[in-house]
Amino acid sequence: PFDSNHLKVLIDDKTQVTYRKREESLPAIVSELKVMVEAHCGNYLVFCPSYGYLERLHKAFSTAFPDIRTIIQESPMSEKQRRAFLESFEENPQEPLIGFAVLGGIFSEGIDLKGTRLSGCAIISVGLPMINDETDELRRYFDEKNSDGFQYAYQLPGLNNVFQAAGRVIRGERDVGVVLLIDARFAEHRYAQFYPQFWSSLEYVNGKEQLRNSLDNFWNIHG
């Protein structure tokens, strides 16, 4: 229902965000988020795979760039706190704002930040659900049916969370924005085969300089 050229999807296909690599990749992710907000002054959402990682990334970013305004999703949040979080995303911001939130949480679906209230989002990790007995039982069920149990139990639910979060960026015909996907796994065919057709502007970026050039080119056209 909108011009697909209004959305720029960028994939960092080099940064490893598996559980064992998350601490190691923090500095690179912090740098990429800085590039994203430098390219265009706006409001942004950063979706993290867990509350623990959310807190670590927020602390790392705030320590590195204390002059950039940030807000963070807390657990739990009252209705008043949720409303205050969303009201922070004002129209035509004069300084950048980054809201840190949990992928698959209350701010990654069902919210409308139209127009200039949201210029983009970064999604860190492919959103795999936590391992638990119920999900593992689901995987075993599909494996026994000669299907890909991992795909049905873990991959597709996680990817659905990614699509929901990315969908926050374009909420109307005139909206313009960027989606930055950070995880090397996003470049794998098992994920790329499910990307929607309107991600026609999808581009893989390697490093913050290539990211900066791609964002500059996009915002020079749409800024």
mmCIF file of C-alpha atoms in Angstrom:
data_model
loop_
_atom_site.group_PDB
_atom_site.id
_atom_site.type_symbol
_atom_site.label_atom_id
_atom_site.label_comp_id
_atom_site.label_asym_id
_atom_site.label_seq_id
_atom_site.Cartn_x
_atom_site.Cartn_y
_atom_site.Cartn_z
ATOM 1 C CA PRO A 1 0.000 0.000 0.000
ATOM 2 C CA PHE A 2 3.013 2.351 -0.269
ATOM 3 C CA ASP A 3 5.884 3.127 -2.615
ATOM 4 C CA SER A 4 8.542 0.495 -1.866
ATOM 5 C CA ASN A 5 11.231 3.073 -2.629
ATOM 6 C CA HIS A 6 10.246 4.848 0.584
ATOM 7 C CA LEU A 7 11.791 1.991 2.588
ATOM 8 C CA LYS A 8 15.502 1.204 2.617
ATOM 9 C CA VAL A 9 16.431 -2.200 4.041
ATOM 10 C CA LEU A 10 20.090 -2.650 4.927
ATOM 11 C CA ILE A 11 21.623 -5.904 6.143
ATOM 12 C CA ASP A 12 24.892 -6.095 8.015
ATOM 13 C CA ASP A 13 25.911 -9.574 6.900
ATOM 14 C CA LYS A 14 29.242 -9.672 8.726
ATOM 15 C CA THR A 15 28.454 -9.036 12.394
ATOM 16 C CA GLN A 16 27.935 -12.211 14.399
ATOM 17 C CA VAL A 17 25.120 -11.903 16.945
ATOM 18 C CA THR A 18 24.839 -15.504 18.068
ATOM 19 C CA TYR A 19 24.658 -15.893 21.834
ATOM 20 C CA ARG A 20 28.383 -16.593 22.199
ATOM 21 C CA LYS A 21 29.369 -13.628 20.002
ATOM 22 C CA ARG A 22 27.103 -10.943 21.447
ATOM 23 C CA GLU A 23 29.581 -9.357 23.836
ATOM 24 C CA GLU A 24 32.310 -9.391 21.205
ATOM 25 C CA SER A 25 30.095 -7.645 18.632
ATOM 26 C CA LEU A 26 28.833 -4.866 20.941
ATOM 27 C CA PRO A 27 31.383 -2.198 19.873
ATOM 28 C CA ALA A 28 30.632 -2.724 16.168
ATOM 29 C CA ILE A 29 26.884 -2.488 16.762
ATOM 30 C CA VAL A 30 27.257 0.671 18.852
ATOM 31 C CA SER A 31 29.228 2.261 15.993
ATOM 32 C CA GLU A 32 26.588 1.299 13.432
ATOM 33 C CA LEU A 33 23.799 2.791 15.506
ATOM 34 C CA LYS A 34 25.775 6.026 15.719
ATOM 35 C CA VAL A 35 26.112 6.063 11.922
ATOM 36 C CA MET A 36 22.357 5.511 11.548
ATOM 37 C CA VAL A 37 21.388 8.532 13.647
ATOM 38 C CA GLU A 38 24.136 10.711 12.140
ATOM 39 C CA ALA A 39 22.869 10.121 8.615
ATOM 40 C CA HIS A 40 19.487 11.679 9.377
ATOM 41 C CA CYS A 41 18.257 13.487 12.464
ATOM 42 C CA GLY A 42 15.213 11.532 13.559
ATOM 43 C CA ASN A 43 13.670 9.111 16.011
ATOM 44 C CA TYR A 44 14.774 5.486 15.907
ATOM 45 C CA LEU A 45 13.903 2.182 17.555
ATOM 46 C CA VAL A 46 16.514 -0.469 18.290
ATOM 47 C CA PHE A 47 15.122 -3.949 18.909
ATOM 48 C CA CYS A 48 17.200 -6.385 20.963
ATOM 49 C CA PRO A 49 16.821 -10.166 21.399
ATOM 50 C CA SER A 50 16.455 -10.095 25.206
ATOM 51 C CA TYR A 51 16.155 -7.761 28.193
ATOM 52 C CA GLY A 52 19.654 -8.673 29.320
ATOM 53 C CA TYR A 53 21.166 -7.743 25.975
ATOM 54 C CA LEU A 54 18.954 -4.659 25.808
ATOM 55 C CA GLU A 55 20.460 -3.340 29.022
ATOM 56 C CA ARG A 56 24.039 -4.119 27.978
ATOM 57 C CA LEU A 57 23.677 -2.460 24.581
ATOM 58 C CA HIS A 58 21.955 0.599 26.017
ATOM 59 C CA LYS A 59 24.692 1.013 28.601
ATOM 60 C CA ALA A 60 27.433 0.584 25.988
ATOM 61 C CA PHE A 61 25.839 3.110 23.623
ATOM 62 C CA SER A 62 25.081 5.667 26.344
ATOM 63 C CA THR A 63 28.650 5.401 27.632
ATOM 64 C CA ALA A 64 30.151 5.862 24.170
ATOM 65 C CA PHE A 65 27.796 8.653 23.063
ATOM 66 C CA PRO A 66 26.321 10.355 26.142
ATOM 67 C CA ASP A 67 25.124 13.354 24.119
ATOM 68 C CA ILE A 68 22.606 11.291 22.124
ATOM 69 C CA ARG A 69 19.255 11.039 23.855
ATOM 70 C CA THR A 70 18.062 7.499 24.586
ATOM 71 C CA ILE A 71 15.126 5.843 26.288
ATOM 72 C CA ILE A 72 14.767 2.189 27.223
ATOM 73 C CA GLN A 73 11.924 -0.283 27.617
ATOM 74 C CA GLU A 74 11.693 -1.564 31.162
ATOM 75 C CA SER A 75 10.167 -4.752 32.505
ATOM 76 C CA PRO A 76 7.453 -4.465 33.527
ATOM 77 C CA MET A 77 5.949 -1.130 32.386
ATOM 78 C CA SER A 78 2.712 0.463 33.511
ATOM 79 C CA GLU A 79 0.290 1.924 30.993
ATOM 80 C CA LYS A 80 1.521 5.397 31.944
ATOM 81 C CA GLN A 81 5.143 4.391 31.328
ATOM 82 C CA ARG A 82 4.268 2.867 27.958
ATOM 83 C CA ARG A 83 2.458 6.032 26.916
ATOM 84 C CA ALA A 84 5.384 8.197 28.027
ATOM 85 C CA PHE A 85 7.786 6.017 26.025
ATOM 86 C CA LEU A 86 5.763 6.467 22.834
ATOM 87 C CA GLU A 87 5.132 10.165 23.416
ATOM 88 C CA SER A 88 8.895 10.703 23.409
ATOM 89 C CA PHE A 89 8.795 10.101 19.643
ATOM 90 C CA GLU A 90 7.761 13.623 18.673
ATOM 91 C CA GLU A 91 7.199 14.945 15.163
ATOM 92 C CA ASN A 92 10.044 16.781 13.421
ATOM 93 C CA PRO A 93 12.656 16.173 16.141
ATOM 94 C CA GLN A 94 15.434 18.726 16.460
ATOM 95 C CA GLU A 95 17.814 16.148 17.938
ATOM 96 C CA PRO A 96 18.060 12.386 17.427
ATOM 97 C CA LEU A 97 16.383 9.939 19.784
ATOM 98 C CA ILE A 98 16.962 6.195 20.104
ATOM 99 C CA GLY A 99 14.442 4.028 21.882
ATOM 100 C CA PHE A 100 15.808 0.638 22.952
ATOM 101 C CA ALA A 101 13.169 -2.095 23.059
ATOM 102 C CA VAL A 102 12.807 -5.880 23.071
ATOM 103 C CA LEU A 103 12.161 -7.746 19.834
ATOM 104 C CA GLY A 104 8.784 -9.450 20.073
ATOM 105 C CA GLY A 105 7.712 -7.102 22.886
ATOM 106 C CA ILE A 106 5.026 -4.470 23.284
ATOM 107 C CA PHE A 107 6.776 -1.865 21.110
ATOM 108 C CA SER A 108 7.608 -4.140 18.190
ATOM 109 C CA GLU A 109 3.998 -4.602 17.043
ATOM 110 C CA GLY A 110 0.721 -2.754 17.133
ATOM 111 C CA ILE A 111 2.117 0.770 17.486
ATOM 112 C CA ASP A 112 1.800 3.603 14.962
ATOM 113 C CA LEU A 113 4.524 6.256 14.873
ATOM 114 C CA LYS A 114 3.530 7.921 11.630
ATOM 115 C CA GLY A 115 5.321 10.533 9.583
ATOM 116 C CA THR A 116 8.444 11.986 11.129
ATOM 117 C CA ARG A 117 7.801 10.339 14.498
ATOM 118 C CA LEU A 118 9.916 7.364 13.388
ATOM 119 C CA SER A 119 12.725 7.493 10.815
ATOM 120 C CA GLY A 120 13.962 3.949 11.155
ATOM 121 C CA CYS A 121 14.740 0.940 13.246
ATOM 122 C CA ALA A 122 17.609 -1.452 13.818
ATOM 123 C CA ILE A 123 16.865 -5.097 14.544
ATOM 124 C CA ILE A 124 19.597 -7.101 16.213
ATOM 125 C CA SER A 125 19.512 -10.891 15.763
ATOM 126 C CA VAL A 126 17.097 -13.101 13.845
ATOM 127 C CA GLY A 127 14.813 -13.288 16.879
ATOM 128 C CA LEU A 128 14.980 -17.000 17.639
ATOM 129 C CA PRO A 129 12.734 -17.957 20.576
ATOM 130 C CA MET A 130 14.355 -19.119 23.788
ATOM 131 C CA ILE A 131 14.933 -22.863 23.974
ATOM 132 C CA ASN A 132 12.293 -24.533 26.120
ATOM 133 C CA ASP A 133 10.562 -27.899 26.419
ATOM 134 C CA GLU A 134 7.409 -26.824 24.586
ATOM 135 C CA THR A 135 9.237 -25.417 21.563
ATOM 136 C CA ASP A 136 11.573 -28.389 21.427
ATOM 137 C CA GLU A 137 8.552 -30.696 21.449
ATOM 138 C CA LEU A 138 7.171 -28.734 18.484
ATOM 139 C CA ARG A 139 10.480 -29.168 16.656
ATOM 140 C CA ARG A 140 10.463 -32.912 17.280
ATOM 141 C CA TYR A 141 6.885 -33.149 16.021
ATOM 142 C CA PHE A 142 7.742 -31.554 12.663
ATOM 143 C CA ASP A 143 10.990 -33.496 12.379
ATOM 144 C CA GLU A 144 8.973 -36.706 12.684
ATOM 145 C CA LYS A 145 6.663 -35.444 9.926
ATOM 146 C CA ASN A 146 9.687 -35.242 7.596
ATOM 147 C CA SER A 147 9.686 -31.461 7.863
ATOM 148 C CA ASP A 148 12.260 -28.972 9.053
ATOM 149 C CA GLY A 149 11.427 -28.849 12.750
ATOM 150 C CA PHE A 150 13.890 -26.063 13.493
ATOM 151 C CA GLN A 151 12.336 -23.881 10.819
ATOM 152 C CA TYR A 152 8.780 -24.301 12.113
ATOM 153 C CA ALA A 153 9.568 -24.115 15.819
ATOM 154 C CA TYR A 154 12.307 -21.475 15.917
ATOM 155 C CA GLN A 155 13.232 -19.803 12.639
ATOM 156 C CA LEU A 156 9.830 -18.727 11.326
ATOM 157 C CA PRO A 157 8.429 -17.438 14.658
ATOM 158 C CA GLY A 158 11.618 -15.429 15.080
ATOM 159 C CA LEU A 159 11.448 -14.068 11.550
ATOM 160 C CA ASN A 160 7.824 -13.089 12.109
ATOM 161 C CA ASN A 161 8.984 -10.965 15.057
ATOM 162 C CA VAL A 162 11.523 -9.315 12.750
ATOM 163 C CA PHE A 163 8.853 -8.528 10.147
ATOM 164 C CA GLN A 164 6.566 -7.093 12.826
ATOM 165 C CA ALA A 165 9.316 -4.825 14.152
ATOM 166 C CA ALA A 166 10.368 -3.696 10.667
ATOM 167 C CA GLY A 167 6.726 -2.882 9.955
ATOM 168 C CA ARG A 168 6.797 -0.068 12.518
ATOM 169 C CA VAL A 169 8.737 2.148 10.101
ATOM 170 C CA ILE A 170 6.223 2.651 7.272
ATOM 171 C CA ARG A 171 2.732 3.325 8.595
ATOM 172 C CA GLY A 172 1.334 5.573 5.865
ATOM 173 C CA GLU A 173 1.673 6.359 2.161
ATOM 174 C CA ARG A 174 4.011 9.294 2.743
ATOM 175 C CA ASP A 175 6.213 7.697 5.396
ATOM 176 C CA VAL A 176 9.898 7.258 4.621
ATOM 177 C CA GLY A 177 12.449 5.297 6.631
ATOM 178 C CA VAL A 178 15.199 2.729 6.999
ATOM 179 C CA VAL A 179 15.469 -0.744 8.485
ATOM 180 C CA LEU A 180 18.889 -1.985 9.560
ATOM 181 C CA LEU A 181 19.155 -5.734 10.166
ATOM 182 C CA ILE A 182 22.246 -6.709 12.147
ATOM 183 C CA ASP A 183 23.122 -10.407 12.100
ATOM 184 C CA ALA A 184 25.181 -12.396 9.603
ATOM 185 C CA ARG A 185 22.386 -14.984 9.500
ATOM 186 C CA PHE A 186 20.115 -12.510 7.693
ATOM 187 C CA ALA A 187 22.227 -13.113 4.565
ATOM 188 C CA GLU A 188 21.606 -16.856 4.575
ATOM 189 C CA HIS A 189 19.194 -18.271 2.018
ATOM 190 C CA ARG A 190 17.085 -19.971 4.687
ATOM 191 C CA TYR A 191 16.106 -16.462 5.843
ATOM 192 C CA ALA A 192 16.371 -14.453 2.614
ATOM 193 C CA GLN A 193 13.912 -16.762 0.822
ATOM 194 C CA PHE A 194 11.103 -15.418 3.028
ATOM 195 C CA TYR A 195 11.765 -11.689 2.614
ATOM 196 C CA PRO A 196 8.750 -9.775 1.269
ATOM 197 C CA GLN A 197 8.750 -8.505 -2.305
ATOM 198 C CA PHE A 198 8.469 -4.881 -1.216
ATOM 199 C CA TRP A 199 11.968 -5.147 0.285
ATOM 200 C CA SER A 200 13.110 -4.427 -3.262
ATOM 201 C CA SER A 201 15.707 -1.902 -2.063
ATOM 202 C CA LEU A 202 17.458 -4.462 0.134
ATOM 203 C CA GLU A 203 21.222 -3.956 0.263
ATOM 204 C CA TYR A 204 24.005 -5.789 2.084
ATOM 205 C CA VAL A 205 26.542 -3.579 3.820
ATOM 206 C CA ASN A 206 29.954 -4.453 5.204
ATOM 207 C CA GLY A 207 31.226 -2.033 7.811
ATOM 208 C CA LYS A 208 30.164 1.397 8.941
ATOM 209 C CA GLU A 209 31.626 3.269 5.944
ATOM 210 C CA GLN A 210 29.510 1.338 3.471
ATOM 211 C CA LEU A 211 26.548 1.757 5.808
ATOM 212 C CA ARG A 212 27.124 5.506 5.946
ATOM 213 C CA ASN A 213 27.291 5.789 2.146
ATOM 214 C CA SER A 214 24.075 3.831 1.675
ATOM 215 C CA LEU A 215 22.201 5.876 4.269
ATOM 216 C CA ASP A 216 23.506 9.163 2.860
ATOM 217 C CA ASN A 217 22.364 8.192 -0.642
ATOM 218 C CA PHE A 218 18.891 7.279 0.633
ATOM 219 C CA TRP A 219 18.362 10.390 2.734
ATOM 220 C CA ASN A 220 19.741 12.667 -0.006
ATOM 221 C CA ILE A 221 16.801 11.492 -2.106
ATOM 222 C CA HIS A 222 14.124 11.326 0.591
ATOM 223 C CA GLY A 223 15.369 13.626 3.338
#
